[in-house]
mmCIF file of C-alpha atoms in Angstrom:
data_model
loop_
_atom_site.group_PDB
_atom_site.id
_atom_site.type_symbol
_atom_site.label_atom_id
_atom_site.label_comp_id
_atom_site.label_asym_id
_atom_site.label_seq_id
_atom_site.Cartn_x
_atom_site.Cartn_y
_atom_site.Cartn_z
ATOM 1 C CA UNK Z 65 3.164 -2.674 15.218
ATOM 2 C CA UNK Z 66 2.766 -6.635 16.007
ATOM 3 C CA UNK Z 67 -1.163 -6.715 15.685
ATOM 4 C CA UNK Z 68 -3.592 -5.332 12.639
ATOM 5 C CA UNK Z 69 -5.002 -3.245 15.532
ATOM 6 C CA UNK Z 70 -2.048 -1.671 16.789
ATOM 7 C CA UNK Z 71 -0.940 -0.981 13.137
ATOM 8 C CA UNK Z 72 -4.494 0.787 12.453
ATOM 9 C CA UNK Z 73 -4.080 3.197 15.406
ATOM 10 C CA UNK Z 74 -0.732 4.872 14.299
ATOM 11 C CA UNK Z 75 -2.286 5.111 11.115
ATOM 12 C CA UNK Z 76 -4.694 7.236 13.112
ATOM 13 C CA UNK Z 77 -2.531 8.781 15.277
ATOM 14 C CA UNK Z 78 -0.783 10.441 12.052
ATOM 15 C CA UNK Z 79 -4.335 10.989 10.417
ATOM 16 C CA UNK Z 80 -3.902 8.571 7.690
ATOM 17 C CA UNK Z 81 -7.071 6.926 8.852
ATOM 18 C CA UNK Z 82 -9.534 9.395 9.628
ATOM 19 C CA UNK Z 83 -13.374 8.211 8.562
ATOM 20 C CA UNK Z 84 -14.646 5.217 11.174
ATOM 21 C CA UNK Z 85 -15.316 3.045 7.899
ATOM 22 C CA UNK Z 86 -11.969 2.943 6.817
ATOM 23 C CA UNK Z 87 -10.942 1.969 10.099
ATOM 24 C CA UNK Z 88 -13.110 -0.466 10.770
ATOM 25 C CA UNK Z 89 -12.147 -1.932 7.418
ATOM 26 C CA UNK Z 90 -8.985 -2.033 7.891
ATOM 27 C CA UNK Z 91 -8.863 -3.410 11.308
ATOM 28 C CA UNK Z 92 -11.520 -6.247 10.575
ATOM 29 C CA UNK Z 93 -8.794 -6.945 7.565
ATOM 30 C CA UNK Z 94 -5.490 -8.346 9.167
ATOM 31 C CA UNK Z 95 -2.326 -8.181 6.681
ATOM 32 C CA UNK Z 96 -1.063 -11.331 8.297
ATOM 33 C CA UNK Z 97 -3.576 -13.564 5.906
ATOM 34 C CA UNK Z 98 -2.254 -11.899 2.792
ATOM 35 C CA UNK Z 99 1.836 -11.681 3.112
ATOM 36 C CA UNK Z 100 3.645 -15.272 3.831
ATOM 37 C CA UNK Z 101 6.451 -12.496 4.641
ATOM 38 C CA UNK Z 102 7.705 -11.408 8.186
ATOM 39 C CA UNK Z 103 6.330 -8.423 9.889
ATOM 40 C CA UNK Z 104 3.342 -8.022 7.873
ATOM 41 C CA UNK Z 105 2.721 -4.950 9.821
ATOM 42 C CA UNK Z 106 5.127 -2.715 8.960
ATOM 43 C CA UNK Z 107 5.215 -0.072 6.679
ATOM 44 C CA UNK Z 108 6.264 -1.664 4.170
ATOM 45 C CA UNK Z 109 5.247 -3.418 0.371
ATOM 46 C CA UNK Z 110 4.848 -7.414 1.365
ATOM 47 C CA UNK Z 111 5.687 -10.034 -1.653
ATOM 48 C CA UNK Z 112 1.975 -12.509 -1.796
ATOM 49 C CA UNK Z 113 3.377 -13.439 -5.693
ATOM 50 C CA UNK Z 114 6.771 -13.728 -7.251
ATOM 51 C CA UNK Z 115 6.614 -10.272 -8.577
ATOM 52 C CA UNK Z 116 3.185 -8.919 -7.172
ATOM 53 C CA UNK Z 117 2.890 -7.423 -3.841
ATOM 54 C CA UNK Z 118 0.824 -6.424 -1.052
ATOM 55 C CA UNK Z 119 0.788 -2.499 -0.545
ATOM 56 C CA UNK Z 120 2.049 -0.563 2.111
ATOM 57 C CA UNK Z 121 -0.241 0.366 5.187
ATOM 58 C CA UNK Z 122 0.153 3.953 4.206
ATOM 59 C CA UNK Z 123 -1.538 2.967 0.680
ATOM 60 C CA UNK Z 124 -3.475 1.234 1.486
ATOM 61 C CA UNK Z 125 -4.975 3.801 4.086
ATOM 62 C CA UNK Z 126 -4.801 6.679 1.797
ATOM 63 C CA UNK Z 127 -6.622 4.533 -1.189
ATOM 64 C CA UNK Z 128 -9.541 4.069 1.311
ATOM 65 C CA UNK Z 129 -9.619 7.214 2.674
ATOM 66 C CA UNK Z 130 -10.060 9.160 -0.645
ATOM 67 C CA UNK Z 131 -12.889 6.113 -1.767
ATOM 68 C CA UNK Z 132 -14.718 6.131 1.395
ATOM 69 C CA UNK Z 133 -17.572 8.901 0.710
ATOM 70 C CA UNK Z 134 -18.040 7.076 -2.872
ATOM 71 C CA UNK Z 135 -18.283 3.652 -1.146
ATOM 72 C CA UNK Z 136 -20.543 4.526 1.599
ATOM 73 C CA UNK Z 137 -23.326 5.623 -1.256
ATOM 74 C CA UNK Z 138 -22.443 2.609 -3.217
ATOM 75 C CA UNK Z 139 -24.208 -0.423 -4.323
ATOM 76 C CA UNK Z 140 -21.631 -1.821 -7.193
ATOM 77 C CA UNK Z 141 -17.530 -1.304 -6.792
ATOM 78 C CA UNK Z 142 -15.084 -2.961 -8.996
ATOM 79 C CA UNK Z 143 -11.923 -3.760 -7.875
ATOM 80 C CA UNK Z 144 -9.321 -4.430 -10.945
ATOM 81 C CA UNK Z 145 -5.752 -5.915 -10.526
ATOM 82 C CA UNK Z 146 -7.275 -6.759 -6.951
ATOM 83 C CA UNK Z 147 -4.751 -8.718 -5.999
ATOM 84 C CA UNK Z 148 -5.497 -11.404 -3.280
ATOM 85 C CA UNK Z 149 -7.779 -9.095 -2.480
ATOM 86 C CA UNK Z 150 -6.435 -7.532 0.419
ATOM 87 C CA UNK Z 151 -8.245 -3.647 -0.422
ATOM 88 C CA UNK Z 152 -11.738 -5.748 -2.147
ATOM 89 C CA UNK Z 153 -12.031 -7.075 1.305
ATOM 90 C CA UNK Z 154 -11.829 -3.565 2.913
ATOM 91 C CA UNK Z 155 -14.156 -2.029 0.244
ATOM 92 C CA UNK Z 156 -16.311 -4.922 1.091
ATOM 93 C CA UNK Z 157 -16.508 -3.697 4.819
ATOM 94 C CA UNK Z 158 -17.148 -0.124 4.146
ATOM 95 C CA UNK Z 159 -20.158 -0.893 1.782
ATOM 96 C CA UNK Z 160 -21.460 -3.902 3.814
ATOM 97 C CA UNK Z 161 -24.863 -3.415 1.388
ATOM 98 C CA UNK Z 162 -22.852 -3.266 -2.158
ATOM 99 C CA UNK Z 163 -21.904 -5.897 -4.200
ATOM 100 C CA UNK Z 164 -18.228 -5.833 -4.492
ATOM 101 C CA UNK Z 165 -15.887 -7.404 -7.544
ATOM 102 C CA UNK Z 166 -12.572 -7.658 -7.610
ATOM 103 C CA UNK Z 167 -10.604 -8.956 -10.904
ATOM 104 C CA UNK Z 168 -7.101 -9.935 -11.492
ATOM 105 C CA UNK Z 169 -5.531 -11.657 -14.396
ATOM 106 C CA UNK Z 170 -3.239 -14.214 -12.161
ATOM 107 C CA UNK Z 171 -4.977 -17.439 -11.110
ATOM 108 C CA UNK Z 172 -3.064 -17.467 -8.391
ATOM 109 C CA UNK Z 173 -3.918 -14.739 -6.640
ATOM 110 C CA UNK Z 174 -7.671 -14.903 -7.363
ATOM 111 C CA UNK Z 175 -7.500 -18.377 -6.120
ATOM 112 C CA UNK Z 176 -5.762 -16.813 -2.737
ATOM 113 C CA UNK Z 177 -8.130 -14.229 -2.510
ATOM 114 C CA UNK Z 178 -11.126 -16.458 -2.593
ATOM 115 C CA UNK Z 179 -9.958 -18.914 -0.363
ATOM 116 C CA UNK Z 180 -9.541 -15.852 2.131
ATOM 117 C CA UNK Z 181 -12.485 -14.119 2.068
ATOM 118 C CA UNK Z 182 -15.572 -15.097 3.571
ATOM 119 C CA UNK Z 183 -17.529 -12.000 2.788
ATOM 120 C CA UNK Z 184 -21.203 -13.152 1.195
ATOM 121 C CA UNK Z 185 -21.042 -9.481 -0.734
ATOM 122 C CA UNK Z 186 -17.491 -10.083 -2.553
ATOM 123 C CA UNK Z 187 -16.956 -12.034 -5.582
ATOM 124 C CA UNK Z 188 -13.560 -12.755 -7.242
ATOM 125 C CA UNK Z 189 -12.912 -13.492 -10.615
ATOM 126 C CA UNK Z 190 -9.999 -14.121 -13.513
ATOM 127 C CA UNK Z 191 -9.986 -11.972 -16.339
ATOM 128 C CA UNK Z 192 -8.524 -8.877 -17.916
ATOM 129 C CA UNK Z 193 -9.767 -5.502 -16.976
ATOM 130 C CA UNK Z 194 -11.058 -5.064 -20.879
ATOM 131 C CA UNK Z 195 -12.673 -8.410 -21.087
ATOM 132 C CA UNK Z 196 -14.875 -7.780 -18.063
ATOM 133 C CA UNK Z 197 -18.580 -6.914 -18.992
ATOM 134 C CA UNK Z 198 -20.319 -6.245 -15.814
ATOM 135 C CA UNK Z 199 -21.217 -2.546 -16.041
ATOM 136 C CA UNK Z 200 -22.931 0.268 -14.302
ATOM 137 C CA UNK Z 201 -20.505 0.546 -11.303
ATOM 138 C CA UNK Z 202 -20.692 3.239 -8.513
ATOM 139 C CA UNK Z 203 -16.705 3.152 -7.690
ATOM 140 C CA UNK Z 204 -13.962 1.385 -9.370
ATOM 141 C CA UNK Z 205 -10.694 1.386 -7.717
ATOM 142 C CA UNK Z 206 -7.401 0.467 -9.597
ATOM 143 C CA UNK Z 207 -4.478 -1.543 -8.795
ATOM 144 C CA UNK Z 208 -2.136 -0.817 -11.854
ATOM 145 C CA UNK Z 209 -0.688 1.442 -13.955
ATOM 146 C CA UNK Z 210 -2.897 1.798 -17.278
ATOM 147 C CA UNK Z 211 -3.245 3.126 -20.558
ATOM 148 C CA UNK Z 212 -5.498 6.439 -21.341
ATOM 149 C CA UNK Z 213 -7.773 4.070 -23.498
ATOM 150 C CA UNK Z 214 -8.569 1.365 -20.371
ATOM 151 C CA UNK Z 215 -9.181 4.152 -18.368
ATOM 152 C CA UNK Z 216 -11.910 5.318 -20.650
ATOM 153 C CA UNK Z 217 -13.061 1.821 -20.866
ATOM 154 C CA UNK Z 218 -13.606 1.789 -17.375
ATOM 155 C CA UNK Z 219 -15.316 5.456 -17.058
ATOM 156 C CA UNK Z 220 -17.823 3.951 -19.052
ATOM 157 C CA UNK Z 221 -18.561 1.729 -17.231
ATOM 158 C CA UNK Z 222 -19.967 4.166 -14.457
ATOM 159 C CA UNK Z 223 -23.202 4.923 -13.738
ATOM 160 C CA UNK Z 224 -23.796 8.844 -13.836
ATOM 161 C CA UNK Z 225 -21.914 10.303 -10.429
ATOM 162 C CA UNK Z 226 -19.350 7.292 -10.251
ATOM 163 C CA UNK Z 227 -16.207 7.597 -9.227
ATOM 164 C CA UNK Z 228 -13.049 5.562 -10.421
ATOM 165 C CA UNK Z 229 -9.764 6.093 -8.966
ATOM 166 C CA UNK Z 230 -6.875 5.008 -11.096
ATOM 167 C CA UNK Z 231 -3.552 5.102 -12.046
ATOM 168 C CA UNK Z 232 -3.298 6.874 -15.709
ATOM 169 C CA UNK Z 233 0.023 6.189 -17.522
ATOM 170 C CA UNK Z 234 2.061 6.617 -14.006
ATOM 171 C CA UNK Z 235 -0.345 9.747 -12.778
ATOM 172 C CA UNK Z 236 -3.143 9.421 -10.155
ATOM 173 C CA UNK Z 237 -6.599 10.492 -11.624
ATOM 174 C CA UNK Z 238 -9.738 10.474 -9.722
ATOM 175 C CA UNK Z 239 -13.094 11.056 -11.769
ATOM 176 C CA UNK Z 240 -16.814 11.530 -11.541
ATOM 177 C CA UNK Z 241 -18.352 10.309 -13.935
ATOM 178 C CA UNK Z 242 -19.763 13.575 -15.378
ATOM 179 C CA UNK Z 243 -17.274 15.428 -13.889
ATOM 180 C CA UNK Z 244 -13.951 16.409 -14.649
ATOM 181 C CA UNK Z 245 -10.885 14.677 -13.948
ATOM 182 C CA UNK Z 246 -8.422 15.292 -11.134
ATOM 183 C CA UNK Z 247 -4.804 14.535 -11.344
ATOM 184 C CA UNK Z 248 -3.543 13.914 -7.710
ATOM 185 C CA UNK Z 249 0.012 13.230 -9.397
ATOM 186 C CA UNK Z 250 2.427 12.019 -6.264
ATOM 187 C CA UNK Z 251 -0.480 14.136 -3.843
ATOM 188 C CA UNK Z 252 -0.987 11.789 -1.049
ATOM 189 C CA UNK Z 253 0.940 9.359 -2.655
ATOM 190 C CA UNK Z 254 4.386 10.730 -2.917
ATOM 191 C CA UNK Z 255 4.439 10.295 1.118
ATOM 192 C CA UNK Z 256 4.261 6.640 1.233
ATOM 193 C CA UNK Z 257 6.655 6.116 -1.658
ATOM 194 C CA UNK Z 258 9.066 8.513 -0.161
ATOM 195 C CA UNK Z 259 8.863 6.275 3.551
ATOM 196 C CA UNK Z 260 9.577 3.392 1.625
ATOM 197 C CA UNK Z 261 12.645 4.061 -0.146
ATOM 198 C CA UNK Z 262 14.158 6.047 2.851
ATOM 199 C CA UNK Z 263 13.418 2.896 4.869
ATOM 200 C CA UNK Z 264 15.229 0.375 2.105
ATOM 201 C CA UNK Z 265 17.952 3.293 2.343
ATOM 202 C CA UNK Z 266 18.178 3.142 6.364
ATOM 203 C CA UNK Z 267 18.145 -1.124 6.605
ATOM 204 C CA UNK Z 268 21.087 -0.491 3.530
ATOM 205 C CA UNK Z 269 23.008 1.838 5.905
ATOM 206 C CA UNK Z 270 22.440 -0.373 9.278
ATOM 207 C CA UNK Z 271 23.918 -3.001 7.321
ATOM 208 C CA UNK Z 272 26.881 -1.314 6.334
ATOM 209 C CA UNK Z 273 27.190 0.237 9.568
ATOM 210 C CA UNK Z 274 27.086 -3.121 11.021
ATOM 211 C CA UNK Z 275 29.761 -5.258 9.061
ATOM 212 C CA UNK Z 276 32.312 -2.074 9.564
ATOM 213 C CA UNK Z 277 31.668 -2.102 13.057
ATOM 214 C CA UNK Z 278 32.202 -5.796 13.150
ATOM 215 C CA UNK Z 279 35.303 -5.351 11.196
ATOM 216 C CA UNK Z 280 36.804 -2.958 13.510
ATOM 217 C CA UNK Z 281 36.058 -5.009 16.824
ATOM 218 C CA UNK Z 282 37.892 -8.116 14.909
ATOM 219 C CA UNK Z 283 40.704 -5.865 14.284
ATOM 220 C CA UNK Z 284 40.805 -4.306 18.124
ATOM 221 C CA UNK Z 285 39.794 -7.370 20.055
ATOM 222 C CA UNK Z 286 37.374 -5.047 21.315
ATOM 223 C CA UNK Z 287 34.786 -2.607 20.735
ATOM 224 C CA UNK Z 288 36.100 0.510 19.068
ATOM 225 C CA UNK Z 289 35.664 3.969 21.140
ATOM 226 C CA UNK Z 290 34.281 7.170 19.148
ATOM 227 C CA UNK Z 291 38.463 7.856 18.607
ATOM 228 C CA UNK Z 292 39.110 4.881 16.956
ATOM 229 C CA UNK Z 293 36.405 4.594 14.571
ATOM 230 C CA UNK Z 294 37.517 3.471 11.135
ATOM 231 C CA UNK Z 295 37.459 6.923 8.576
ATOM 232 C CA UNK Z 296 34.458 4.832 6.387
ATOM 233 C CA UNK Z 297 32.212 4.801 9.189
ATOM 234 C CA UNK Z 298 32.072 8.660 9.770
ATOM 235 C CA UNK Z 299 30.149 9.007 6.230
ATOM 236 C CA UNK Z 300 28.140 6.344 7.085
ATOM 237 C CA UNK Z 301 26.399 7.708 10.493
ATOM 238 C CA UNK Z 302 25.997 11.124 9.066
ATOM 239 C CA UNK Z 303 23.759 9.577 6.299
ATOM 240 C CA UNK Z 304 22.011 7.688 8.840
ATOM 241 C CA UNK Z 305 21.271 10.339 11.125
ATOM 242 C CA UNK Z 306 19.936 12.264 7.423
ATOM 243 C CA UNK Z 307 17.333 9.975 7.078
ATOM 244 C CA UNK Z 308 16.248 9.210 10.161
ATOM 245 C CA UNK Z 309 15.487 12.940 10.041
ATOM 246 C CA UNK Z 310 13.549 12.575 6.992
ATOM 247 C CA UNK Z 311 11.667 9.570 7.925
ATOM 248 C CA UNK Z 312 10.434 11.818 11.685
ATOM 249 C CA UNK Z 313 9.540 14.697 8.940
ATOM 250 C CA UNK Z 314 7.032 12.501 7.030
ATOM 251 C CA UNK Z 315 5.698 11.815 10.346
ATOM 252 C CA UNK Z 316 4.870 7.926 9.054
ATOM 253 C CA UNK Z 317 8.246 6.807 10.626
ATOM 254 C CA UNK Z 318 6.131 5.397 14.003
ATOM 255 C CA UNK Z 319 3.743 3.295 11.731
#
């Protein structure tokens, strides 16, 4: 896709994005303004720190999509390890009425994040997820991997009927407050993360595929015919053809 538009329909075309708040928050929020990196629209992790990136389309669409019903009754999200606040800017959209926080511990990015926003209902702050006192949230959405005990510390800070969705010691939980917890564990997730390194795998193998071929021509004066392929290439298109296959059978390949 070359436009945050473009990119938002084949998220819809492979029902990634399926509620009209999520994609009207994610096409009023253009990638381009968070990633310094090429291509911001691809499906693809973009650097926006030295070791800190922007998530994937397909993320960030299915993080929205299973937060939408709790942020179209809300009136208080949290956003922790926000970032430059690429996904506090979407949650800001979707609940255009609730007043929307998003916290990260780098100064950088919180300085990023408030320089980009212009939303009058989102306010950014530096701090650790523990140190943060605000309470009595409606939804609190989490960026990071984090330990059993910050995950409590966070459900308690809930009102009655909240809902936090976060990352518990590497396994997806959504809760209610009230309600019991649900492990997604790679559900909806294991997609996106399976796209990404069959893509890193694929530009690996075009590489490859690329300096033998180059090799060969050097060596012919030419460009080789199917006969005269080089034995190391033979390996090499076979894998690529695999995971081309793989990436159509995820059905994400097009975003």
């Amino acid at each position: 896709p070359l436009s945050q538009e473009s990119l938002v329909l084949q998220l819809k075309k492979v029902n990634l994005v399926k509620t009209p708040q999520v994609e009207y928050a994610l096409t009023q929020t253009d990638r381009a303004l968070f990633t310094s990196e090429d291509s911001p629209y691809e499906n693809k992790p973009k650097k926006i720190l030295s070791a800190e990136v922007l998530t994937s389309p397909t993320s960030q669409a299915l993080t929205l999509e299973l937060l939408s019903e709790a942020a179209s009754k809300a009136s208080k999200i949290l956003d922790v390890g926000c970032g430059n606040g690429y996904l506090s800017q979407c949650l800001a959209r979707m609940a255009p009425e609730a007043q929307v926080f998003g916290i990260d511990i780098h100064k950088n990015l919180v300085k990023q994040a408030r320089e980009i926003s212009s939303l009058s209902n989102l306010k950014f702050m530096r701090c650790e997820a523990h140190e943060f006192t605000e309470e009595d949230f409606d939804l609190i959405n989490v960026g990071f991997s984090c330990t059993k005990d910050l995950h409590e510390n966070l459900m308690n800070k809930l009102v009655p009927g909240g809902v936090c969705l976060c990352p518990v010691e590497n396994r997806w939980i959504i809760a209610e407050k009230g309600g019991e917890l649900e492990d997604l564990g790679e559900t909806g997730f294991s997609e996106m993360r399976k796209e990404e390194q069959l893509e890193d795998e694929l530009a690996k193998l075009e590489q490859e595929i690329k300096s033998v071929f180059k090799d060969c021509e050097v060596q012919l004066g030419r460009k080789p015919n199917a006969s005269e392929y080089p034995p190391e290439l033979i390996p090499l298109l076979k894998q690529r053809r695999k995971v081309i296959a793989k990436l159509k059978a995820l059905e994400t390949y097009t975003v």
